[in-house]
Coordinates of C-alpha atoms in Angstrom, one line a residue:
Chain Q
X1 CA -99.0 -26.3 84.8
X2 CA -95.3 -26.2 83.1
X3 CA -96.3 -25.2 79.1
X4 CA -94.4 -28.6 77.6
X5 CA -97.0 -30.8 79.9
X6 CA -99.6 -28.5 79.0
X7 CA -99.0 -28.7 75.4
X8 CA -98.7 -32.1 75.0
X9 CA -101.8 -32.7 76.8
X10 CA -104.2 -30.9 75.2
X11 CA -103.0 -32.4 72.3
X12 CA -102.8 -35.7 73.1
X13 CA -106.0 -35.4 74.4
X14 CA -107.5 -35.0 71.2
X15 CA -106.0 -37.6 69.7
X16 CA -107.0 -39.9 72.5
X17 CA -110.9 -39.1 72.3
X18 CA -110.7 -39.7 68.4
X19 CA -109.5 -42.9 68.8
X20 CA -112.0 -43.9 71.6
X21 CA -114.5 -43.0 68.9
X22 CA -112.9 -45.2 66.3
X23 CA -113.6 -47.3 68.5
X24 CA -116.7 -47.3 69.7
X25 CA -117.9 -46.6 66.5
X26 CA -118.7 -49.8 65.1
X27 CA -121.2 -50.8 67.9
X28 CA -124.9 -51.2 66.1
X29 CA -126.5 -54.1 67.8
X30 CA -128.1 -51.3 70.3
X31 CA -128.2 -47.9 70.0
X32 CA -129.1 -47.7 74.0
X33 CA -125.7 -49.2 74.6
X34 CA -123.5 -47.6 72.5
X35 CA -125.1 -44.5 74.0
X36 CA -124.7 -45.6 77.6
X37 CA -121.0 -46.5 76.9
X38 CA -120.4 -42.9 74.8
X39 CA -121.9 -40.9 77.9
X40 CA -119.1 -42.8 80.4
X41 CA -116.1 -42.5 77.5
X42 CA -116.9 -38.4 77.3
X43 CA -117.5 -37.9 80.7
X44 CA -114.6 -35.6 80.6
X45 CA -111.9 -37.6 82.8
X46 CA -108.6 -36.1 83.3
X47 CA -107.3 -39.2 80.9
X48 CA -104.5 -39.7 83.2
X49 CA -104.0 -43.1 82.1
X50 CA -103.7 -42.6 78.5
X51 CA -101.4 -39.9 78.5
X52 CA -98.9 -41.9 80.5
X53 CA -98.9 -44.1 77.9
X54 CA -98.2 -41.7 75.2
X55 CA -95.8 -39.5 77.5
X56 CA -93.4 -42.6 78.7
X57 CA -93.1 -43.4 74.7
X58 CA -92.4 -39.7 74.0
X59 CA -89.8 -39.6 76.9
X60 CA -87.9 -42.7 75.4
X61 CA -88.1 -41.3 72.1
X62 CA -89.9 -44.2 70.4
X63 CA -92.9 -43.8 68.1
X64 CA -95.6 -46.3 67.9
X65 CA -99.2 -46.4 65.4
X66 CA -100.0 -48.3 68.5
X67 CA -99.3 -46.5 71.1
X68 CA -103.0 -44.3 71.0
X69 CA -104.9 -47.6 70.6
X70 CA -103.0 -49.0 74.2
X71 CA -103.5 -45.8 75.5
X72 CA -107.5 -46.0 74.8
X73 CA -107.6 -49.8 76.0
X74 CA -106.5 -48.5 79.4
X75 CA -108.9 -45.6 79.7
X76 CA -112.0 -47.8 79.0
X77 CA -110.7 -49.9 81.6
X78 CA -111.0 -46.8 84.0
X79 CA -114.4 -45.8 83.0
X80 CA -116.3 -48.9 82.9
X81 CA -115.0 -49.1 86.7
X82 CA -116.3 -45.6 87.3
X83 CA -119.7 -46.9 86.1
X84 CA -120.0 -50.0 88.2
X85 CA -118.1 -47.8 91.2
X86 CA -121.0 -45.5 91.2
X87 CA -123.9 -47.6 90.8
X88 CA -126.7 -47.7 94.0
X89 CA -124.9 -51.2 95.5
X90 CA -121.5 -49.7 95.4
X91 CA -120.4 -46.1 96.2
X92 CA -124.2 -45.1 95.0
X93 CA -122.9 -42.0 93.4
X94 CA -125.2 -39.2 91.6
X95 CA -122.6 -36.8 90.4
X96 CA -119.0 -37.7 88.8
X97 CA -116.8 -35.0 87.9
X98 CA -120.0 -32.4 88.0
X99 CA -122.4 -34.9 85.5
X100 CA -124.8 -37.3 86.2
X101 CA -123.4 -40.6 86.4
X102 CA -124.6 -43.3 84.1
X103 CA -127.2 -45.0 86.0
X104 CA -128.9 -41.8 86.4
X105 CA -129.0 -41.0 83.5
X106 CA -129.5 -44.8 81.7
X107 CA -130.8 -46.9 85.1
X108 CA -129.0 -49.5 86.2
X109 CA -129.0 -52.2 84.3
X110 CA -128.0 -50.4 81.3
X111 CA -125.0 -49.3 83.6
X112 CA -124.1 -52.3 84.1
X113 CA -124.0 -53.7 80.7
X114 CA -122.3 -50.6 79.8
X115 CA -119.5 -51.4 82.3
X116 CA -119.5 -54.9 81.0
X117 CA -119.2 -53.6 77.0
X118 CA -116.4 -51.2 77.7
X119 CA -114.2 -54.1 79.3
X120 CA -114.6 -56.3 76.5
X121 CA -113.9 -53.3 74.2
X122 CA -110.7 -52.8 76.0
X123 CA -109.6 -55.5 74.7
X124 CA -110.8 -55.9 71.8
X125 CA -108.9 -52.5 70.8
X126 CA -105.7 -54.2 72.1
X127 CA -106.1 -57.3 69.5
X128 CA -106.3 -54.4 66.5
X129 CA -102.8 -53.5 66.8
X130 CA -100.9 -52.8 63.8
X131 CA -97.3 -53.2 63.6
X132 CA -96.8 -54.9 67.2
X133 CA -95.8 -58.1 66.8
X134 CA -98.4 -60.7 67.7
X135 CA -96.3 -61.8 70.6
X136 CA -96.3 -58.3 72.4
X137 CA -99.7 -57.9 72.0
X138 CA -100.3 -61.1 73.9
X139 CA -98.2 -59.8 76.3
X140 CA -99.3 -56.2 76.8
X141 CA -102.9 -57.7 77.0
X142 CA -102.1 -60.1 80.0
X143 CA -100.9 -57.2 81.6
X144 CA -104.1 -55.3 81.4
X145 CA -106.1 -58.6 82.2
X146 CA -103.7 -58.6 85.6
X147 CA -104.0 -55.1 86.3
X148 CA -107.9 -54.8 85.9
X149 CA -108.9 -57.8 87.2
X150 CA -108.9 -60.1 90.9
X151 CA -105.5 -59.7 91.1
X152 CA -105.1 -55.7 90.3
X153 CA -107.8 -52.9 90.1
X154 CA -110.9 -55.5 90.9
X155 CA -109.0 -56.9 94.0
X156 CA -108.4 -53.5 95.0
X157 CA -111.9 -52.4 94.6
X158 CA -113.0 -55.4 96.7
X159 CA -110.2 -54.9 99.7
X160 CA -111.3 -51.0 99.7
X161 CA -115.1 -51.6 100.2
X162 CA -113.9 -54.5 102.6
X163 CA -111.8 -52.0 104.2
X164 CA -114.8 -49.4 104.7
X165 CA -116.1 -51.5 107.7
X166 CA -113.0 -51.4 109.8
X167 CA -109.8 -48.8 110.6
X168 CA -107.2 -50.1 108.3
X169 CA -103.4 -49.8 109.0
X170 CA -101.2 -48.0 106.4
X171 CA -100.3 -51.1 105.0
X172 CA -103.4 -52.3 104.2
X173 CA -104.3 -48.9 103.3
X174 CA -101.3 -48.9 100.6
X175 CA -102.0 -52.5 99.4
X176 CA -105.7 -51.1 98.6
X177 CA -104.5 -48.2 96.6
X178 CA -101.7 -50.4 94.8
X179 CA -104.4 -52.1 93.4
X180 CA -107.2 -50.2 93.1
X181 CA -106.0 -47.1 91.2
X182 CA -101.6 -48.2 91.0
X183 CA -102.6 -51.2 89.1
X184 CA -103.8 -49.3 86.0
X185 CA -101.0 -46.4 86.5
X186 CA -98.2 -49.1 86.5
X187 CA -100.2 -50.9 83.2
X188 CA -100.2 -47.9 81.2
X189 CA -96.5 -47.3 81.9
X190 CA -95.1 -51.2 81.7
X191 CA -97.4 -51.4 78.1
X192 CA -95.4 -48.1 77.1
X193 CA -92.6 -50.3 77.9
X194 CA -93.1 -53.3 75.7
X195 CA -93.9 -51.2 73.1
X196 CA -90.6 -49.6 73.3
X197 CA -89.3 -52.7 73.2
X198 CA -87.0 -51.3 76.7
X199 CA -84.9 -53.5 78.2
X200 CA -85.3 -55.3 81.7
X201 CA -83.1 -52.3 83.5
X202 CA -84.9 -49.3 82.7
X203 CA -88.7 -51.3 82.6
X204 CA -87.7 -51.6 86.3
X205 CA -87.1 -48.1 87.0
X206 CA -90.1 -46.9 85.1
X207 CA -91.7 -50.0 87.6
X208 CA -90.2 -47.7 90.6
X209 CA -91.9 -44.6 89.0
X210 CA -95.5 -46.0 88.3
X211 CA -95.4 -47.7 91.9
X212 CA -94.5 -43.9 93.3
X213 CA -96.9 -41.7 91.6
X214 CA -99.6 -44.3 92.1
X215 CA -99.4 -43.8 95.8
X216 CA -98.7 -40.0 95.4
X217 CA -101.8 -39.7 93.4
X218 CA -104.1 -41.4 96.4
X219 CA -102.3 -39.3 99.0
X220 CA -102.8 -36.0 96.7
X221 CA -106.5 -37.2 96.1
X222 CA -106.7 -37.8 100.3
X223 CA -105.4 -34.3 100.9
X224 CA -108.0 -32.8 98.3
X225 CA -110.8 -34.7 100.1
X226 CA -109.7 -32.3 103.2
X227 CA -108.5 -29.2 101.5
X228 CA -110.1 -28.6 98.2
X229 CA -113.7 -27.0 97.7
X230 CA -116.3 -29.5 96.2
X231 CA -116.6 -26.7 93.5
X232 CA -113.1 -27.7 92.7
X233 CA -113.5 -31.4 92.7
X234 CA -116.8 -31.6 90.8
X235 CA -117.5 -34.6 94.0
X236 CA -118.2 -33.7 97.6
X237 CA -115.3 -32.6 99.3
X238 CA -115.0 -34.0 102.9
X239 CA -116.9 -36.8 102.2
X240 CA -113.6 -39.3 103.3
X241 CA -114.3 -37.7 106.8
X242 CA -117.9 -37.9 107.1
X243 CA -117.4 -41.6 106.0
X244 CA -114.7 -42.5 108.4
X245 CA -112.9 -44.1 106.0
X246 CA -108.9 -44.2 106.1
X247 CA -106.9 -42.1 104.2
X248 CA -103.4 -40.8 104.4
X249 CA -104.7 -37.6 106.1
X250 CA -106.6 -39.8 109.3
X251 CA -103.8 -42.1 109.8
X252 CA -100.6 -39.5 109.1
X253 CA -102.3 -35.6 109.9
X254 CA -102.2 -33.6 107.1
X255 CA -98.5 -32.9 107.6
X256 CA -97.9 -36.1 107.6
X257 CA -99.3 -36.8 104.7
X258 CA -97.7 -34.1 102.5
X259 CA -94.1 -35.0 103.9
X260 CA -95.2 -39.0 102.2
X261 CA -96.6 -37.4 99.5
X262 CA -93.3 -35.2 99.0
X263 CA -91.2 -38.8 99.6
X264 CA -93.1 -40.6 97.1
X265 CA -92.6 -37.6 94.3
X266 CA -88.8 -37.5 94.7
X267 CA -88.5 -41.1 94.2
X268 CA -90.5 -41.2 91.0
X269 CA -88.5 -38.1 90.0
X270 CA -85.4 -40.2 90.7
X271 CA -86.4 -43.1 89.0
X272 CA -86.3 -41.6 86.0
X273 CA -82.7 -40.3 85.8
X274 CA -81.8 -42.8 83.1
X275 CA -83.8 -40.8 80.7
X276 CA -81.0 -37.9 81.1
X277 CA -83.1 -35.2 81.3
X278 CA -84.2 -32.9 84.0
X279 CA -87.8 -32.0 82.4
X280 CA -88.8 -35.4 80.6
X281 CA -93.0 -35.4 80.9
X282 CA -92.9 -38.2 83.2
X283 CA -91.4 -35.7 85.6
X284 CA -93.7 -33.1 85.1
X285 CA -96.4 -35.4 85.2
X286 CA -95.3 -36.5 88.5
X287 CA -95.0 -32.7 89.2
X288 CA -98.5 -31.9 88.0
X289 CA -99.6 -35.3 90.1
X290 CA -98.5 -33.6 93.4
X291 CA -99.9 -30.0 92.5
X292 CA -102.8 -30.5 90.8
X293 CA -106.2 -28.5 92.2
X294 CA -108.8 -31.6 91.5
Chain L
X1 CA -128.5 -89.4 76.2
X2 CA -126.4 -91.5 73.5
X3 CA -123.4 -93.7 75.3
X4 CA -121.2 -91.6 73.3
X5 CA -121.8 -88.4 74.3
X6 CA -122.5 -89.1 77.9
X7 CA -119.2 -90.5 78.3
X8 CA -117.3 -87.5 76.3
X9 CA -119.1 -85.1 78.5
X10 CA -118.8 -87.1 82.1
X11 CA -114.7 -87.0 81.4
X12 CA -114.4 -83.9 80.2
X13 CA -116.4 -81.9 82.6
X14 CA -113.8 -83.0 85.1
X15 CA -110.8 -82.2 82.7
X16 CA -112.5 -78.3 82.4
X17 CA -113.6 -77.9 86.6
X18 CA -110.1 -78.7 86.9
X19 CA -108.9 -76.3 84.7
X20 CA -111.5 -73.6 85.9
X21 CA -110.3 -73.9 89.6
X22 CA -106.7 -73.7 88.1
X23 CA -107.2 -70.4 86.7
X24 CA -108.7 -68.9 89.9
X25 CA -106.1 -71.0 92.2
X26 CA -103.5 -67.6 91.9
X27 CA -106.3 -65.1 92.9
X28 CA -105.5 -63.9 96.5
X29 CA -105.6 -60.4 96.7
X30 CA -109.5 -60.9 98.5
X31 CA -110.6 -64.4 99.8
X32 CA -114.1 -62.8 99.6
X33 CA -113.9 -62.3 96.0
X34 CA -112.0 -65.5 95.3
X35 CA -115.2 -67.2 97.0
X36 CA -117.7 -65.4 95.2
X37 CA -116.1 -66.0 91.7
X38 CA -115.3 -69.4 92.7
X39 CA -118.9 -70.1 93.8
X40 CA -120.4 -68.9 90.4
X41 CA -118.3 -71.3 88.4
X42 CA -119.1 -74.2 90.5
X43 CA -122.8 -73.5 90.7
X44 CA -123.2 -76.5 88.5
X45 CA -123.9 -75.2 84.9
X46 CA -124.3 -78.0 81.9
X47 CA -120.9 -76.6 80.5
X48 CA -122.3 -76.9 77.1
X49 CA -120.1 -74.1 75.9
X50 CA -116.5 -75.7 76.7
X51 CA -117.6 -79.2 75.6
X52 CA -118.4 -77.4 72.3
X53 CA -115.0 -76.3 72.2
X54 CA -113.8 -79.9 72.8
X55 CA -116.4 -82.2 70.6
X56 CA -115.7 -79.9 67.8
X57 CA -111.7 -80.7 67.9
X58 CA -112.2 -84.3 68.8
X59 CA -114.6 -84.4 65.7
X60 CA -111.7 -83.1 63.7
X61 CA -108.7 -85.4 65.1
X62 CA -107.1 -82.6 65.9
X63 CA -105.7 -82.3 69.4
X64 CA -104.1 -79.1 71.3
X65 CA -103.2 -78.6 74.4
X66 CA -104.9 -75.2 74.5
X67 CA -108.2 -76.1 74.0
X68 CA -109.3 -76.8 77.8
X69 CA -107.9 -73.0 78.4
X70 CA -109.8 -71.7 75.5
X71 CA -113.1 -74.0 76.7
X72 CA -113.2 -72.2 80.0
X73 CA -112.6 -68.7 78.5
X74 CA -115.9 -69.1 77.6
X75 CA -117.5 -70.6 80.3
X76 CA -116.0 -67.8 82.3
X77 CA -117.2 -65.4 80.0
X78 CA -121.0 -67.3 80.3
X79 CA -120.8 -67.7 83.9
X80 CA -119.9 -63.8 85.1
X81 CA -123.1 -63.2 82.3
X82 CA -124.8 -65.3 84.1
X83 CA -123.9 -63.5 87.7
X84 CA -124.9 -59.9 86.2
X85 CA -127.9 -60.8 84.6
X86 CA -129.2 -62.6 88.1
X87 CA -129.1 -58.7 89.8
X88 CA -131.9 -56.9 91.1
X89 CA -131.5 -54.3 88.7
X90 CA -131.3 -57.1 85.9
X91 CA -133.4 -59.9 86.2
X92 CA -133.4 -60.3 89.6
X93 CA -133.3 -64.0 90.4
X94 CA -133.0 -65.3 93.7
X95 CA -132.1 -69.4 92.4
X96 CA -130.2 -70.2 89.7
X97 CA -130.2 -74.3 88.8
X98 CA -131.6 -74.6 92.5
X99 CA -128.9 -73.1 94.4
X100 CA -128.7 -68.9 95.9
X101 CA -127.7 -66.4 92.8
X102 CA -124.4 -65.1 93.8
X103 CA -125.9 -61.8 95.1
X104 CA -128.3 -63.3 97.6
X105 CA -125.2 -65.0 99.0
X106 CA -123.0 -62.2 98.6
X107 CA -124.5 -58.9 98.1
X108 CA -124.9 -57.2 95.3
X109 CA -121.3 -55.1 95.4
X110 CA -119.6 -58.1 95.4
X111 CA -121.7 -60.2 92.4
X112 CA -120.6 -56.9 90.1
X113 CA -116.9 -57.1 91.4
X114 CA -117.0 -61.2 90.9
X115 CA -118.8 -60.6 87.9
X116 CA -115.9 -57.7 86.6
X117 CA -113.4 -59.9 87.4
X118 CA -114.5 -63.2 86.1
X119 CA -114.3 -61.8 82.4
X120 CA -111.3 -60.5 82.8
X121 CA -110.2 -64.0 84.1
X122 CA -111.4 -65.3 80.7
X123 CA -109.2 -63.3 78.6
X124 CA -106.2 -64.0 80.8
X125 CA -106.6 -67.6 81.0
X126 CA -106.6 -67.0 76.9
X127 CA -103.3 -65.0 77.3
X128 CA -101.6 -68.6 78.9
X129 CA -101.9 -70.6 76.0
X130 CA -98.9 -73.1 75.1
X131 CA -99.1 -74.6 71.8
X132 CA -100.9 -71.9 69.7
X133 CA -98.9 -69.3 68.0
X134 CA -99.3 -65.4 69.0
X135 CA -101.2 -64.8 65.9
X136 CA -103.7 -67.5 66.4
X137 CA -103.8 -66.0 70.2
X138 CA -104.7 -62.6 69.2
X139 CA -107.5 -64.4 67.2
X140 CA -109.2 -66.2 69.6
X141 CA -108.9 -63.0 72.0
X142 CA -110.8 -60.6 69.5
X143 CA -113.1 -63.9 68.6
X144 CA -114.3 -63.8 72.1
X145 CA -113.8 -59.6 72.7
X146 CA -116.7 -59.7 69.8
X147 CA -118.8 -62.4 70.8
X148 CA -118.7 -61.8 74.6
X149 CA -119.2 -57.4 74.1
X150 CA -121.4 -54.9 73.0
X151 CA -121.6 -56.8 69.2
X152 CA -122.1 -60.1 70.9
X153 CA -123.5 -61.4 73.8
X154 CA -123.6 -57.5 75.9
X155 CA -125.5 -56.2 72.7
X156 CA -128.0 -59.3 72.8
X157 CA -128.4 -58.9 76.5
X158 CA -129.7 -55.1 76.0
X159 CA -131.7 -56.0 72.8
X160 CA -133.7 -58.6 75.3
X161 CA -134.2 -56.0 77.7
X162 CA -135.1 -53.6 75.6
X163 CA -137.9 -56.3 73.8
X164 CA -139.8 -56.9 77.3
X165 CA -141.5 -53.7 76.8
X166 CA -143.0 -54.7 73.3
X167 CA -143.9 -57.4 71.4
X168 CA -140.8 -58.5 69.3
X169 CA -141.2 -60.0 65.5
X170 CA -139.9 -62.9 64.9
X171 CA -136.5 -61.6 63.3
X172 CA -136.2 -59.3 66.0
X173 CA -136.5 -61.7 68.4
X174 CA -134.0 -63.9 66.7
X175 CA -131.8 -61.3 66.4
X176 CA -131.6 -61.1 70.2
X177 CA -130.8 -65.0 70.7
X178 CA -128.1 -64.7 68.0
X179 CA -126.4 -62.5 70.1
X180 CA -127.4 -63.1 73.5
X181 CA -127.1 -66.6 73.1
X182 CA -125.9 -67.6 70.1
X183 CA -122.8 -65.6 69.8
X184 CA -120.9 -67.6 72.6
X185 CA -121.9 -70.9 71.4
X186 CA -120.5 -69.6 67.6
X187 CA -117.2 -69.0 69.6
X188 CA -117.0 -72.2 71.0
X189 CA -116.8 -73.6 67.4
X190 CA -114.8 -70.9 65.8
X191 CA -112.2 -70.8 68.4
X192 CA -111.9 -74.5 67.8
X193 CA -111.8 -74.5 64.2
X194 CA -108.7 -72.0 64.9
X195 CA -107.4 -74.1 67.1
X196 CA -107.1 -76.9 64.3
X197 CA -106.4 -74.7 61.4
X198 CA -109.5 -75.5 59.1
X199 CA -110.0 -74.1 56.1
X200 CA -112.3 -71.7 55.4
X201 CA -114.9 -73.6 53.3
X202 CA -114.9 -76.4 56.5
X203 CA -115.1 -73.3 58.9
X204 CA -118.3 -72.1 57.2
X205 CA -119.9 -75.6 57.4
X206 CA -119.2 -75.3 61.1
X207 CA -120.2 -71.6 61.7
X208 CA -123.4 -72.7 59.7
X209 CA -123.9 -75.6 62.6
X210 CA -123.4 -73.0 65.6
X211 CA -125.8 -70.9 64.4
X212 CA -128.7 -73.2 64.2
X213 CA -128.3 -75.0 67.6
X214 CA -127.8 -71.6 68.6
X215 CA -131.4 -71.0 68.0
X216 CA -132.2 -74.7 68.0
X217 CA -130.8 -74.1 72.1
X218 CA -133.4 -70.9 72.7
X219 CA -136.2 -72.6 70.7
X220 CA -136.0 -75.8 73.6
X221 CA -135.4 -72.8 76.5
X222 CA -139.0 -71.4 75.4
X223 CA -140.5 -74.9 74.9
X224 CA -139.6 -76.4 78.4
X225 CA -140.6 -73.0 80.0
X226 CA -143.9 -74.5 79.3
X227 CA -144.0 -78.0 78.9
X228 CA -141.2 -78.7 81.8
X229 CA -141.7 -78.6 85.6
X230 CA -140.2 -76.1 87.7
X231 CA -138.4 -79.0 89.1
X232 CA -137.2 -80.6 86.4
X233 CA -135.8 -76.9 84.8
X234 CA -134.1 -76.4 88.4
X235 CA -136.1 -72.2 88.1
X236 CA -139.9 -71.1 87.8
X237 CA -141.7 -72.5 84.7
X238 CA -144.0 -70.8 82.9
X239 CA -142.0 -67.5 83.7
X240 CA -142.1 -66.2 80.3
X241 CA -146.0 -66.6 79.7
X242 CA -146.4 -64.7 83.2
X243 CA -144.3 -62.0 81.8
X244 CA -145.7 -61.8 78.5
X245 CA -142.4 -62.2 77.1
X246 CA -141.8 -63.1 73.3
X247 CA -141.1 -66.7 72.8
X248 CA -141.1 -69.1 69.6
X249 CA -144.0 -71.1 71.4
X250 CA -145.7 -67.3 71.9
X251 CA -145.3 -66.5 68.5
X252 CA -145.6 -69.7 66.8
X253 CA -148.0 -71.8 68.8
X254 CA -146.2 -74.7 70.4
X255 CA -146.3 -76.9 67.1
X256 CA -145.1 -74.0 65.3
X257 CA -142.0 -73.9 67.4
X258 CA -141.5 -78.0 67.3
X259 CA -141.3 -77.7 63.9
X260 CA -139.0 -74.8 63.8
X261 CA -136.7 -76.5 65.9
X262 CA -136.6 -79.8 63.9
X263 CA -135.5 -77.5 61.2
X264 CA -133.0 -76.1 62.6
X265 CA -132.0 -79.4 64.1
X266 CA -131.6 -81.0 61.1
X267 CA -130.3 -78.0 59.3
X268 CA -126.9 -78.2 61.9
X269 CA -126.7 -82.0 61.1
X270 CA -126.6 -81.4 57.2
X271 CA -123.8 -78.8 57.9
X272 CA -121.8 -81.4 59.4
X273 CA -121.7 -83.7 56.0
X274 CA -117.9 -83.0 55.7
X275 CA -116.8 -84.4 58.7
X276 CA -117.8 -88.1 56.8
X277 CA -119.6 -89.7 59.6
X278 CA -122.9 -90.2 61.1
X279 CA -122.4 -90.6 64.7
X280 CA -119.7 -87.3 65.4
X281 CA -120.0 -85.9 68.6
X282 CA -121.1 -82.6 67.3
X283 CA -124.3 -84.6 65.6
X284 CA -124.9 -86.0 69.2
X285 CA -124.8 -82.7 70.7
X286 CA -127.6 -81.0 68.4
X287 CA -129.6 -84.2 69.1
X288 CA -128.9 -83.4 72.9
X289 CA -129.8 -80.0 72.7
X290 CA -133.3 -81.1 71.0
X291 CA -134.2 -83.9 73.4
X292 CA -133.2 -82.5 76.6
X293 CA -135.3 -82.5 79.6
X294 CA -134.1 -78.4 81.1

């Protein structure tokens, strides 16, 4: 990984898990729960989401106290649907990224309230904002209400599991993925946005970004299904095969895959040449999007 | 039921269905999910919590245009509780007021995803407000991030789940029904009281009233378990004595939790001395909430 990505990562990163702390810390009603909902939070996610957030501000060279709290709302987002993803009536998953996933280790209906907590904590961070005026912060959190619910990651979810009992065409294979997992990419980004107070101009090209790396992510994660170890995903490689299901790889070939893959990386690269800059983080991270191992 | 009251609800239960079926109206990313959450809210609950919302600003001559949007929030909120707790791994009902729980009619998968998505519905719908500043937006949202998550309602859930394997005290049971129950009712009250910009000595007086037809509400729930049919409560009677659960009547006798609730009855009228009057709708509705048949 290029050393300025790496750096700012790792410590972002810390920053990031602090806050979700700070955050969860105040929950006493049930020690079970706050437990449960700890376990998902430190599962050791890639906090993909969150560091968008805090990268896009960094790139447009605006500073915001707020900016870690946003960037935590989104990330519980993610995990809570990571809990409810895995449990026995969905994906029934053991294993996520090489750990037990909640309901093994809790059972299941302390998964599911522990799904249910972390979305209501997601927003609750989001109403503890401290210099964003009142009217952005209605703002930014009716753009996570869109992006995780019916009409964003939810939806998605819902079309992808609909999706498993048929072929789908790319098309319907990209509208799942736009929802599913672009929904929350495009949030952390557009938030990043507001914050930055950015004009209507550049939001849109930052739009054209998140829309790009969101489907470059699912076509990377496709191609890993195929070609990685499941040592190196910490999730059974292959398992998109053995399923049937559709991916970039069973409707394009695995050429034809990377060459969309490739398409959809130079477009968010070139969405960004308003920032002025050749190695901005939001093009490394689109970089490290299309390399990455796992 | 008082003349009063009966026609205040009758009118506004149409005003807040409407409203309900407007917020889901832009949802058409899955017609499968758009059914499911759409089947939940129509499943014919008493809508106690939104006509809180609107007794308690009627009672204060104060009128919004906001407060049918807030009123659903919660019933939203209430009604994807209400679809999560129903699951096999939860309760696992099969009826619910005499119709199919939503995961008998469709699966379990999609009862989490209708259930995910409904509360995220809530806190959009709150995110539409007209009249209310941003300020008083961002209240209302953490209002109902607290009572709806791991602090509130969530947390309650857990603590009653967690009390099934023991016999709870008295406190500790309470302590579950303030949260599991009582904290959405308190929001109905609160949010209102927001809504009208009440002081905070008047605000008290009302908090003081939601908490005891809070448990006033759970004291009745335990009572008709026994003393109501299965047909009249619209689910199995007697379920708690079969499951040895803690109830008032359990721990009390049934005379013992009569008298408990006439306290508690006539501890939320006395709150209501400010409002100058002795037939407010919020007087009716404790009186409802004691004398009601399920």
């Amino acid at each position: 990984m290029h050393d300025k990505l790496d750096k700012f990562m790792s410590e972002k990163i810390t920053i990031i898990d602090e806050r979700l702390h700070q955050l969860l810390s105040p929950i006493d009603v049930s020690a079970t729960l706050k437990s449960a909902m700890t376990y998902s939070v430190d599962a050791g996610g890639k906090r993909i989401r969150p560091l968008l957030v805090l990268a896009t501000l960094e790139d447009l060279g605006v500073e915001s106290v707020d900016a870690v709290t946003v960037a935590c709302a989104v990330e519980l987002i993610h995990t809570y649907s990571l809990i409810h993803d895995d449990l026995p009536s969905m994906d029934d998953d053991d294993f996520r990224r090489g750990k037990p996933t909640n309901h093994k280790v809790y059972g299941e209906a302390v998964a599911v309230l522990a799904g249910d907590a972390l979305q209501a904590l997601a927003f609750d961070g989001l109403t503890r904002l401290e210099s964003t005026p009142a009217e952005q912060v209605v703002q930014i959190i009716r753009l996570l209400t869109e992006a995780a619910g019916a009409q964003g990651m939810v939806g998605g979810q819902m079309l992808d599991m609909e999706g498993e009992a048929k072929p789908l065409t790319l098309t319907e294979m990209e509208t799942v993925h736009v929802h599913k997992t672009g929904a929350l990419l495009s949030f952390s980004i557009e938030a990043a946005a507001i914050l930055a107070d950015l004009n209507e101009e550049k939001t849109q090209k930052l739009k054209e970004y998140a829309w790009n790396i969101g489907l470059a992510f699912q076509i990377k994660d496709d191609i890993l299904d195929i070609t990685a170890t499941t040592e190196e995903l910490g999730k059974t490689a292959g398992s998109d095969t053995l399923s049937d299901k559709s991916t970039y790889p069973s409707l394009l070939g695995l050429d034809g895959a990377e060459e969309r893959l490739a398409r959809h990386h130079q477009r968010a690269i070139d969405s960004l040449e308003f920032l002025g800059t050749n190695d901005s983080l939001l093009s490394l991270f689109a970089d490290y999007i299309v390399h990455r191992k796992s």
